[in-house]
Amino acid sequence: MNRKIYINPQYEHLRKFIMQLPSIMDIEGTYIYGGRRNLIKRFEAPDGTPLNVKRFRKTCLLNDLIYSTGIRKPKGIRAFTYPKCLLDKGIETPEAIAYIEDRNAIGLLQQSYFISQQCPYRHLLYEIGDATPEVYEPVAKALAHYVAFMHNQEVLHLDFSPGNILWDQDGEGTYHFSIVDINRMRFGPVDMKCGCKSFCRLWGPKRFIQLLVEEYARERHFDPTICVDIT
């Protein structure tokens, strides 16, 4: 088995610990998510840095060939390189720390791991489903501004779903958002139709979605009525 490790230079001091993560992934760490595809756990590095470690499930043979021959970059390497692109544009997302990939003797991708900072925000957008108008209305408007800014920066998250949007409110009442699971992104101009359709994977009170889309439209100088119809 051939292993490659890519480390953000700012975290080179954690190399020894990072190299151990594949071997301890199943027996240590705090469980966050484990679906049919991936496993996500939280670890704490020796210097106290909270880490989010995502192990990507081994793909089928066809995707092995696609990822291994360079036709398409593996999800993990995209997850490792995209955060800097977003952060440089002022879009919040956890900083990338490392990427590990294992390939077999003939160079086919087997297992891969993406390590990032653990986002400190306490809420997922899922919580809006049970929220009252006093809670969700200001969140909708603040999120609309965040998304409008992201789209104006020519960044489109292709999996913009409640589980991939974290948020919190600071002591001054300002809302902050961070997007995760960003291995599926598109970089380039985001027009009205594409921007509005990105909200289609969100759910919650009908009024929440309406406020979100209308505020987004105003922020991007679109017609709110047309944007609501698209969504």
Coordinates of N, CA and C in Angstrom, one line a residue:
M1 N 0.8 -1.2 0.0 CA 0.0 0.0 0.0 C 0.9 1.2 0.0
N2 N 0.6 2.2 -0.9 CA 1.3 3.4 -1.0 C 0.5 4.5 -0.4
R3 N 1.1 5.3 0.5 CA 0.4 6.3 1.2 C 1.0 7.7 0.9
K4 N 0.2 8.7 0.6 CA 0.7 10.0 0.4 C 0.0 10.9 1.5
I5 N 0.7 11.9 2.0 CA 0.2 12.8 3.0 C 0.5 14.2 2.6
Y6 N -0.5 15.0 2.5 CA -0.4 16.4 2.2 C -0.8 17.2 3.5
I7 N 0.1 18.1 3.9 CA -0.2 18.8 5.2 C -0.1 20.3 4.9
N8 N -1.1 21.1 5.4 CA -1.0 22.5 5.4 C 0.3 22.9 6.2
P9 N 1.2 23.7 5.6 CA 2.4 24.1 6.2 C 2.2 24.6 7.6
Q10 N 1.1 25.3 7.9 CA 0.9 25.9 9.2 C 0.7 24.8 10.3
Y11 N 0.4 23.5 9.9 CA 0.2 22.5 10.8 C 1.2 21.3 10.7
E12 N 2.4 21.7 10.1 CA 3.5 20.7 10.0 C 3.9 20.1 11.3
H13 N 3.7 20.9 12.4 CA 4.1 20.4 13.7 C 3.2 19.3 14.2
L14 N 2.1 19.0 13.5 CA 1.2 17.9 13.9 C 1.4 16.7 13.0
R15 N 2.4 16.7 12.2 CA 2.6 15.6 11.2 C 2.6 14.2 11.9
K16 N 3.3 14.1 13.0 CA 3.4 12.7 13.6 C 2.0 12.3 14.1
F17 N 1.2 13.2 14.6 CA -0.2 12.8 15.0 C -1.0 12.5 13.8
I18 N -0.9 13.3 12.8 CA -1.8 13.2 11.6 C -1.5 11.8 11.0
M19 N -0.2 11.4 10.9 CA 0.1 10.1 10.3 C -0.5 8.9 11.1
Q20 N -0.9 9.1 12.3 CA -1.5 8.0 13.1 C -3.0 7.9 12.9
L21 N -3.6 8.9 12.4 CA -5.0 9.0 12.3 C -5.7 7.8 11.6
P22 N -5.2 7.4 10.4 CA -5.8 6.2 9.8 C -5.9 5.0 10.6
S23 N -4.9 4.7 11.4 CA -4.8 3.5 12.2 C -5.7 3.6 13.5
I24 N -6.0 4.8 13.9 CA -6.8 4.9 15.2 C -8.3 5.4 14.9
M25 N -8.6 5.6 13.6 CA -9.9 6.1 13.2 C -11.1 5.3 13.8
D26 N -10.9 4.0 13.8 CA -12.0 3.1 14.2 C -12.1 2.9 15.7
I27 N -11.1 3.2 16.4 CA -11.1 2.9 17.8 C -11.0 4.1 18.7
E28 N -10.7 5.3 18.2 CA -10.6 6.5 19.0 C -11.4 7.6 18.4
G29 N -11.4 8.8 19.0 CA -12.1 9.9 18.5 C -13.6 9.9 18.9
T30 N -14.2 11.0 18.8 CA -15.7 11.2 19.1 C -16.5 11.1 17.8
Y31 N -17.4 10.2 17.8 CA -18.3 10.0 16.6 C -19.1 11.2 16.3
I32 N -19.1 11.7 15.1 CA -20.0 12.7 14.6 C -21.0 12.2 13.6
Y33 N -20.5 11.5 12.6 CA -21.4 11.0 11.6 C -20.9 9.7 10.9
G34 N -21.7 8.8 10.6 CA -21.3 7.6 9.9 C -22.4 7.1 9.0
G35 N -22.5 7.6 7.8 CA -23.5 7.1 6.9 C -22.9 6.0 6.1
R36 N -23.7 5.6 5.0 CA -23.2 4.5 4.2 C -22.0 4.8 3.4
R37 N -21.6 6.1 3.3 CA -20.5 6.5 2.5 C -19.3 6.9 3.3
N38 N -19.4 7.7 4.3 CA -18.3 8.2 5.0 C -18.4 8.1 6.5
L39 N -17.2 8.3 7.2 CA -17.2 8.3 8.6 C -16.5 9.6 9.0
I40 N -17.1 10.3 10.0 CA -16.6 11.6 10.5 C -16.4 11.5 12.0
K41 N -15.2 11.8 12.5 CA -15.0 11.8 13.9 C -14.2 13.1 14.3
R42 N -14.3 13.4 15.6 CA -13.6 14.6 16.1 C -12.4 14.1 17.0
F43 N -11.3 14.7 16.8 CA -10.1 14.3 17.5 C -9.5 15.6 18.1
E44 N -8.7 15.5 19.1 CA -8.0 16.6 19.7 C -6.5 16.3 19.5
A45 N -5.8 17.2 18.8 CA -4.3 17.0 18.6 C -3.6 17.3 19.9
P46 N -2.3 16.9 20.0 CA -1.5 17.0 21.2 C -1.4 18.5 21.6
D47 N -1.5 19.4 20.7 CA -1.4 20.9 21.1 C -2.8 21.5 21.4
G48 N -3.8 20.6 21.4 CA -5.1 21.1 21.8 C -6.0 21.5 20.6
T49 N -5.5 21.4 19.4 CA -6.2 21.8 18.2 C -7.4 20.8 18.0
P50 N -8.6 21.2 17.9 CA -9.7 20.3 17.6 C -9.8 20.0 16.1
L51 N -9.8 18.7 15.8 CA -9.7 18.3 14.4 C -11.0 17.5 14.0
N52 N -11.4 17.8 12.8 CA -12.5 17.0 12.2 C -11.9 16.1 11.2
V53 N -12.1 14.8 11.3 CA -11.4 13.8 10.4 C -12.5 13.1 9.6
K54 N -12.5 13.1 8.3 CA -13.5 12.5 7.5 C -12.8 11.4 6.6
R55 N -13.3 10.2 6.8 CA -12.8 9.1 6.0 C -13.8 8.8 4.9
F56 N -13.3 8.9 3.6 CA -14.2 8.7 2.5 C -14.2 7.2 2.2
R57 N -15.4 6.7 2.0 CA -15.6 5.3 1.6 C -14.9 5.0 0.3
K58 N -14.4 3.8 0.3 CA -13.8 3.3 -1.0 C -14.9 3.2 -2.1
T59 N -14.6 3.8 -3.2 CA -15.5 3.9 -4.3 C -15.6 2.6 -5.1
C60 N -16.5 2.5 -6.1 CA -16.6 1.4 -7.0 C -15.4 1.4 -8.0
L61 N -15.2 0.3 -8.7 CA -14.1 0.2 -9.6 C -14.1 1.3 -10.6
L62 N -15.2 1.7 -11.2 CA -15.3 2.7 -12.2 C -14.8 4.0 -11.6
N63 N -15.3 4.4 -10.5 CA -14.8 5.7 -9.8 C -13.3 5.6 -9.4
D64 N -12.9 4.4 -9.0 CA -11.5 4.2 -8.7 C -10.6 4.6 -9.9
L65 N -11.1 4.1 -11.1 CA -10.3 4.5 -12.3 C -10.4 5.9 -12.6
I66 N -11.6 6.5 -12.5 CA -11.8 8.0 -12.8 C -10.9 8.8 -11.8
Y67 N -10.9 8.5 -10.5 CA -10.1 9.3 -9.6 C -8.6 9.0 -9.7
S68 N -8.3 7.7 -10.0 CA -6.9 7.3 -10.0 C -6.1 7.7 -11.2
T69 N -6.8 7.9 -12.3 CA -6.1 8.2 -13.6 C -6.1 9.7 -13.8
G70 N -6.7 10.5 -12.9 CA -6.7 12.0 -13.1 C -7.8 12.5 -13.9
I71 N -8.7 11.7 -14.3 CA -9.9 12.2 -15.1 C -10.7 13.2 -14.2
R72 N -10.8 12.9 -12.9 CA -11.4 13.8 -11.9 C -10.6 13.7 -10.6
K73 N -10.4 14.8 -10.0 CA -9.7 14.8 -8.7 C -10.5 14.1 -7.6
P74 N -9.9 13.3 -6.8 CA -10.6 12.6 -5.7 C -11.3 13.6 -4.8
K75 N -12.4 13.2 -4.1 CA -13.1 14.1 -3.2 C -12.3 14.7 -2.1
G76 N -11.4 13.9 -1.6 CA -10.5 14.3 -0.5 C -9.6 15.4 -0.9
I77 N -9.0 15.3 -2.0 CA -8.0 16.3 -2.4 C -8.8 17.6 -2.8
R78 N -10.0 17.5 -3.3 CA -10.8 18.7 -3.5 C -11.2 19.4 -2.2
A79 N -11.6 18.5 -1.2 CA -11.9 19.1 0.1 C -10.7 19.7 0.7
F80 N -9.5 19.3 0.4 CA -8.3 19.8 1.0 C -7.9 21.2 0.3
T81 N -8.1 21.3 -1.0 CA -7.6 22.5 -1.7 C -8.7 23.6 -1.7
Y82 N -10.0 23.3 -1.7 CA -11.0 24.3 -1.8 C -11.1 25.3 -0.6
P83 N -10.8 24.8 0.7 CA -11.0 25.8 1.7 C -10.2 27.1 1.6
K84 N -8.9 27.0 1.1 CA -8.1 28.2 0.9 C -8.7 29.1 -0.1
C85 N -9.3 28.5 -1.2 CA -10.0 29.3 -2.2 C -11.1 30.1 -1.6
L86 N -11.9 29.5 -0.7 CA -13.0 30.2 -0.1 C -12.5 31.2 0.9
L87 N -11.6 30.8 1.8 CA -11.1 31.7 2.8 C -10.5 32.9 2.2
D88 N -9.8 32.8 1.1 CA -9.1 33.9 0.4 C -10.2 34.9 -0.1
K89 N -11.4 34.4 -0.3 CA -12.5 35.3 -0.8 C -13.3 35.8 0.3
G90 N -13.0 35.4 1.6 CA -13.7 35.9 2.7 C -14.9 35.1 3.1
I91 N -15.0 33.8 2.6 CA -16.1 32.9 2.8 C -15.7 31.9 3.9
E92 N -16.5 31.9 5.0 CA -16.1 31.0 6.1 C -16.3 29.6 5.8
T93 N -15.3 28.8 6.1 CA -15.3 27.3 6.1 C -14.1 26.9 6.9
P94 N -14.2 25.7 7.5 CA -13.1 25.2 8.4 C -11.8 25.1 7.6
E95 N -10.7 25.6 8.2 CA -9.4 25.5 7.5 C -8.9 24.1 7.3
A96 N -8.4 23.8 6.1 CA -7.9 22.5 5.8 C -6.5 22.3 6.5
I97 N -6.4 21.1 7.1 CA -5.1 20.8 7.8 C -4.3 19.7 7.1
A98 N -5.0 18.7 6.6 CA -4.2 17.6 5.9 C -5.1 16.7 5.0
Y99 N -4.5 16.0 4.1 CA -5.2 15.0 3.3 C -4.3 13.8 3.2
I100 N -4.9 12.6 3.4 CA -4.1 11.4 3.3 C -4.8 10.5 2.3
E101 N -4.1 9.8 1.4 CA -4.7 8.9 0.5 C -3.8 7.6 0.4
D102 N -4.5 6.5 0.4 CA -3.8 5.2 0.2 C -4.2 4.7 -1.2
R103 N -3.2 4.2 -1.9 CA -3.3 3.6 -3.2 C -2.7 2.2 -3.2
N104 N -3.3 1.3 -4.0 CA -2.7 -0.1 -4.0 C -1.5 -0.1 -4.9
A105 N -1.0 -1.3 -5.1 CA 0.2 -1.5 -5.9 C 0.2 -1.0 -7.3
I106 N -1.0 -1.0 -7.9 CA -1.2 -0.5 -9.3 C -1.7 0.9 -9.4
G107 N -1.7 1.6 -8.2 CA -2.0 3.0 -8.2 C -3.5 3.4 -8.1
L108 N -4.4 2.4 -7.8 CA -5.8 2.7 -7.7 C -6.1 3.2 -6.3
L109 N -6.8 4.3 -6.2 CA -7.2 4.9 -4.9 C -8.0 3.9 -4.1
Q110 N -7.6 3.8 -2.8 CA -8.3 2.9 -1.9 C -9.1 3.7 -0.8
Q111 N -8.4 4.2 0.1 CA -9.0 5.0 1.2 C -8.4 6.4 1.2
S112 N -9.2 7.3 1.6 CA -8.7 8.7 1.7 C -9.3 9.4 2.9
Y113 N -8.5 10.4 3.5 CA -8.9 11.0 4.7 C -8.7 12.5 4.5
F114 N -9.7 13.3 5.0 CA -9.5 14.8 5.0 C -9.6 15.3 6.4
I115 N -8.6 16.0 6.8 CA -8.5 16.6 8.2 C -8.7 18.1 8.1
S116 N -9.6 18.6 8.9 CA -9.8 20.1 9.0 C -9.9 20.5 10.4
Q117 N -9.9 21.9 10.6 CA -10.3 22.4 11.9 C -11.7 22.1 12.2
Q118 N -12.0 21.9 13.4 CA -13.4 21.7 13.8 C -14.1 23.0 14.0
C119 N -15.2 23.2 13.2 CA -15.9 24.5 13.3 C -16.5 24.7 14.7
P120 N -16.3 25.8 15.3 CA -16.8 26.1 16.6 C -18.3 26.4 16.7
Y121 N -19.0 26.6 15.6 CA -20.4 27.1 15.6 C -21.3 25.9 16.2
R122 N -22.2 26.3 17.0 CA -23.0 25.3 17.7 C -24.3 24.8 17.0
H123 N -24.6 25.4 15.9 CA -25.9 25.1 15.3 C -25.8 24.6 13.9
L124 N -26.6 23.7 13.5 CA -26.8 23.3 12.1 C -28.1 23.9 11.6
L125 N -28.3 24.1 10.4 CA -29.5 24.7 9.8 C -30.7 23.7 10.0
Y126 N -30.4 22.5 10.3 CA -31.5 21.5 10.6 C -32.5 22.1 11.7
E127 N -31.9 22.8 12.7 CA -32.6 23.3 13.8 C -33.8 24.2 13.4
I128 N -33.6 24.9 12.3 CA -34.6 25.8 11.8 C -36.0 25.2 11.7
G129 N -36.0 23.9 11.4 CA -37.3 23.1 11.1 C -38.2 23.2 12.3
D130 N -37.7 23.3 13.5 CA -38.5 23.4 14.7 C -38.5 24.8 15.4
A131 N -37.9 25.7 14.7 CA -37.8 27.1 15.3 C -39.0 27.9 15.2
T132 N -39.1 28.9 16.1 CA -40.2 29.9 16.0 C -39.9 31.0 15.1
P133 N -40.8 31.8 14.6 CA -40.5 33.0 13.8 C -39.5 33.9 14.4
E134 N -39.5 34.1 15.7 CA -38.6 35.0 16.3 C -37.1 34.5 16.2
V135 N -37.0 33.2 16.0 CA -35.6 32.6 15.9 C -35.3 32.6 14.4
Y136 N -36.2 32.1 13.5 CA -35.7 31.8 12.2 C -35.8 33.0 11.2
E137 N -36.5 34.1 11.5 CA -36.6 35.2 10.7 C -35.3 35.9 10.6
P138 N -34.6 36.3 11.7 CA -33.3 36.9 11.5 C -32.2 36.0 11.0
V139 N -32.3 34.7 11.2 CA -31.4 33.8 10.6 C -31.5 33.7 9.1
A140 N -32.8 33.7 8.6 CA -33.0 33.7 7.2 C -32.4 34.9 6.5
K141 N -32.6 36.1 7.1 CA -32.1 37.3 6.5 C -30.5 37.3 6.5
A142 N -30.0 36.9 7.6 CA -28.5 36.9 7.7 C -27.9 35.8 6.8
L143 N -28.5 34.7 6.7 CA -28.0 33.6 5.7 C -28.1 34.1 4.3
A144 N -29.2 34.8 4.0 CA -29.3 35.4 2.6 C -28.2 36.3 2.2
H145 N -27.7 37.1 3.2 CA -26.6 38.0 2.9 C -25.3 37.2 2.7
Y146 N -25.1 36.1 3.5 CA -24.0 35.2 3.4 C -23.9 34.6 2.1
V147 N -25.1 34.0 1.6 CA -25.1 33.3 0.4 C -24.9 34.3 -0.8
A148 N -25.5 35.5 -0.7 CA -25.4 36.5 -1.8 C -23.9 36.9 -1.9
F149 N -23.3 37.0 -0.8 CA -21.8 37.4 -0.8 C -21.0 36.2 -1.5
M150 N -21.3 35.0 -1.1 CA -20.6 33.8 -1.7 C -20.8 33.8 -3.2
H151 N -22.1 34.0 -3.6 CA -22.3 33.9 -5.1 C -21.7 35.1 -5.8
N152 N -21.7 36.2 -5.2 CA -21.0 37.4 -5.8 C -19.5 37.2 -5.9
Q153 N -19.0 36.3 -5.1 CA -17.6 36.0 -5.1 C -17.3 34.8 -6.1
E154 N -18.4 34.4 -6.9 CA -18.3 33.4 -7.9 C -18.0 32.0 -7.3
V155 N -18.7 31.7 -6.2 CA -18.6 30.4 -5.6 C -20.0 29.8 -5.4
L156 N -20.2 28.6 -5.9 CA -21.5 27.9 -5.8 C -21.3 26.6 -5.1
H157 N -21.9 26.4 -4.0 CA -21.8 25.1 -3.2 C -22.9 24.2 -3.9
L158 N -22.5 23.1 -4.4 CA -23.4 22.2 -5.1 C -24.1 21.2 -4.2
D159 N -23.8 21.3 -2.9 CA -24.6 20.4 -1.9 C -25.0 21.3 -0.8
F160 N -25.7 22.4 -1.1 CA -26.1 23.4 -0.1 C -27.3 22.9 0.7
S161 N -27.1 22.0 1.6 CA -28.1 21.4 2.4 C -28.0 21.7 3.9
P162 N -29.1 21.5 4.7 CA -29.0 21.9 6.1 C -27.9 21.4 6.9
G163 N -27.5 20.1 6.6 CA -26.4 19.6 7.3 C -25.0 20.1 7.0
N164 N -24.9 20.9 5.9 CA -23.6 21.5 5.5 C -23.5 23.0 5.8
I165 N -24.5 23.5 6.6 CA -24.5 24.9 7.0 C -24.5 25.0 8.5
L166 N -23.4 25.5 9.0 CA -23.3 25.7 10.5 C -23.4 27.2 10.8
W167 N -24.0 27.5 11.9 CA -24.2 29.0 12.2 C -24.2 29.2 13.7
D168 N -24.0 30.4 14.1 CA -24.0 30.8 15.5 C -24.2 32.3 15.6
Q169 N -24.5 32.8 16.8 CA -24.7 34.2 17.0 C -23.7 34.7 18.1
D170 N -22.9 35.7 17.8 CA -22.0 36.2 18.8 C -22.6 37.1 19.9
G171 N -21.8 37.5 20.8 CA -22.4 38.3 21.9 C -23.0 39.7 21.5
E172 N -22.6 40.1 20.4 CA -23.2 41.4 19.9 C -24.4 41.2 19.0
G173 N -24.8 39.9 18.9 CA -26.0 39.6 18.1 C -25.8 39.4 16.6
T174 N -24.6 39.4 16.2 CA -24.2 39.2 14.8 C -24.2 37.7 14.5
Y175 N -24.8 37.3 13.3 CA -24.9 35.9 12.9 C -23.7 35.6 12.1
H176 N -23.1 34.4 12.3 CA -22.0 33.9 11.5 C -22.3 32.6 10.9
F177 N -21.9 32.3 9.7 CA -22.2 31.0 9.0 C -20.9 30.5 8.5
S178 N -20.8 29.1 8.4 CA -19.7 28.4 7.8 C -20.2 27.2 7.0
I179 N -19.7 27.0 5.8 CA -20.1 25.8 5.0 C -19.1 24.7 5.1
V180 N -19.6 23.5 5.1 CA -18.7 22.3 5.2 C -19.1 21.4 4.1
D181 N -18.4 20.3 4.0 CA -18.6 19.3 2.9 C -18.5 20.0 1.6
I182 N -17.4 20.6 1.3 CA -17.2 21.5 0.1 C -16.5 20.8 -1.0
N183 N -16.5 19.5 -1.1 CA -15.7 18.9 -2.2 C -16.5 19.0 -3.5
R184 N -17.8 19.4 -3.4 CA -18.5 19.6 -4.7 C -18.8 21.1 -4.8
M185 N -18.0 21.9 -5.5 CA -18.1 23.3 -5.7 C -18.0 23.6 -7.2
R186 N -18.5 24.8 -7.5 CA -18.3 25.3 -8.8 C -17.9 26.8 -8.7
F187 N -16.8 27.1 -9.4 CA -16.2 28.4 -9.4 C -16.5 29.1 -10.7
G188 N -17.1 30.3 -10.6 CA -17.4 31.0 -11.8 C -18.7 31.8 -11.5
P189 N -19.1 32.7 -12.5 CA -20.3 33.5 -12.3 C -21.5 32.7 -11.9
V190 N -22.3 33.2 -10.9 CA -23.5 32.5 -10.5 C -24.7 33.4 -10.9
D191 N -25.5 32.9 -11.9 CA -26.6 33.7 -12.3 C -27.8 33.6 -11.4
M192 N -28.9 34.2 -11.7 CA -30.1 34.2 -10.9 C -30.6 32.8 -10.8
K193 N -30.8 32.1 -11.9 CA -31.4 30.8 -11.9 C -30.6 29.8 -11.0
C194 N -29.3 29.8 -11.3 CA -28.4 28.8 -10.5 C -28.4 29.2 -9.0
G195 N -28.3 30.5 -8.8 CA -28.3 30.9 -7.4 C -29.5 30.6 -6.6
C196 N -30.7 30.8 -7.2 CA -31.9 30.4 -6.6 C -32.1 28.9 -6.5
K197 N -31.7 28.2 -7.5 CA -31.9 26.7 -7.4 C -31.0 26.1 -6.3
S198 N -30.0 26.8 -5.9 CA -29.1 26.2 -4.8 C -29.9 26.2 -3.5
F199 N -31.0 26.9 -3.4 CA -31.8 26.8 -2.1 C -32.7 25.6 -2.1
C200 N -32.9 24.9 -3.2 CA -33.9 23.8 -3.3 C -33.6 22.7 -2.4
R201 N -32.4 22.5 -1.8 CA -32.2 21.4 -0.9 C -32.4 21.8 0.5
L202 N -32.7 23.0 0.8 CA -33.0 23.5 2.1 C -34.5 23.2 2.5
W203 N -34.8 23.1 3.8 CA -36.1 22.9 4.2 C -36.3 23.6 5.5
G204 N -37.6 23.7 5.9 CA -37.9 24.5 7.1 C -39.3 25.1 6.9
P205 N -39.7 26.0 7.8 CA -41.0 26.7 7.7 C -41.0 27.4 6.3
K206 N -42.2 27.4 5.7 CA -42.3 28.0 4.4 C -41.9 29.5 4.4
R207 N -42.3 30.2 5.5 CA -41.9 31.6 5.7 C -40.4 31.8 5.8
F208 N -39.7 30.8 6.4 CA -38.2 30.9 6.4 C -37.6 30.9 5.0
I209 N -38.1 30.0 4.2 CA -37.6 29.9 2.8 C -37.9 31.1 2.0
Q210 N -39.1 31.6 2.2 CA -39.6 32.8 1.5 C -38.7 34.0 1.8
L211 N -38.5 34.2 3.1 CA -37.7 35.3 3.6 C -36.3 35.2 3.1
L212 N -35.7 34.0 3.1 CA -34.4 33.8 2.7 C -34.2 34.2 1.2
V213 N -35.1 33.7 0.4 CA -35.0 33.9 -1.1 C -35.3 35.4 -1.4
E214 N -36.3 36.0 -0.8 CA -36.6 37.4 -1.1 C -35.4 38.3 -0.7
E215 N -34.8 38.0 0.5 CA -33.7 38.9 0.9 C -32.5 38.7 0.1
Y216 N -32.2 37.4 -0.4 CA -31.1 37.1 -1.3 C -31.3 37.8 -2.6
A217 N -32.6 37.8 -3.1 CA -32.9 38.5 -4.4 C -32.6 40.0 -4.3
R218 N -33.0 40.6 -3.2 CA -32.8 42.1 -3.0 C -31.3 42.3 -2.9
E219 N -30.6 41.5 -2.2 CA -29.1 41.7 -2.0 C -28.4 41.6 -3.4
R220 N -28.9 40.8 -4.3 CA -28.2 40.6 -5.6 C -28.9 41.4 -6.7
H221 N -29.9 42.2 -6.3 CA -30.6 43.1 -7.3 C -31.4 42.2 -8.3
F222 N -32.0 41.1 -7.8 CA -32.9 40.4 -8.7 C -34.4 40.7 -8.3
D223 N -35.3 40.2 -9.1 CA -36.7 40.4 -8.8 C -37.1 39.3 -7.8
P224 N -37.5 39.7 -6.5 CA -37.9 38.7 -5.5 C -39.0 37.7 -5.9
T225 N -40.0 38.2 -6.7 CA -41.0 37.3 -7.1 C -40.6 36.2 -8.0
I226 N -39.7 36.6 -8.9 CA -39.2 35.6 -9.9 C -38.3 34.6 -9.1
C227 N -37.5 35.1 -8.2 CA -36.6 34.2 -7.4 C -37.4 33.2 -6.6
V228 N -38.5 33.6 -6.0 CA -39.4 32.7 -5.2 C -40.0 31.7 -6.1
D229 N -40.4 32.0 -7.3 CA -40.9 31.1 -8.3 C -39.9 30.0 -8.7
I230 N -38.7 30.5 -8.9 CA -37.6 29.5 -9.3 C -37.3 28.5 -8.1
T231 N -37.3 29.0 -6.9 CA -37.1 28.1 -5.8 C -38.2 27.2 -5.5

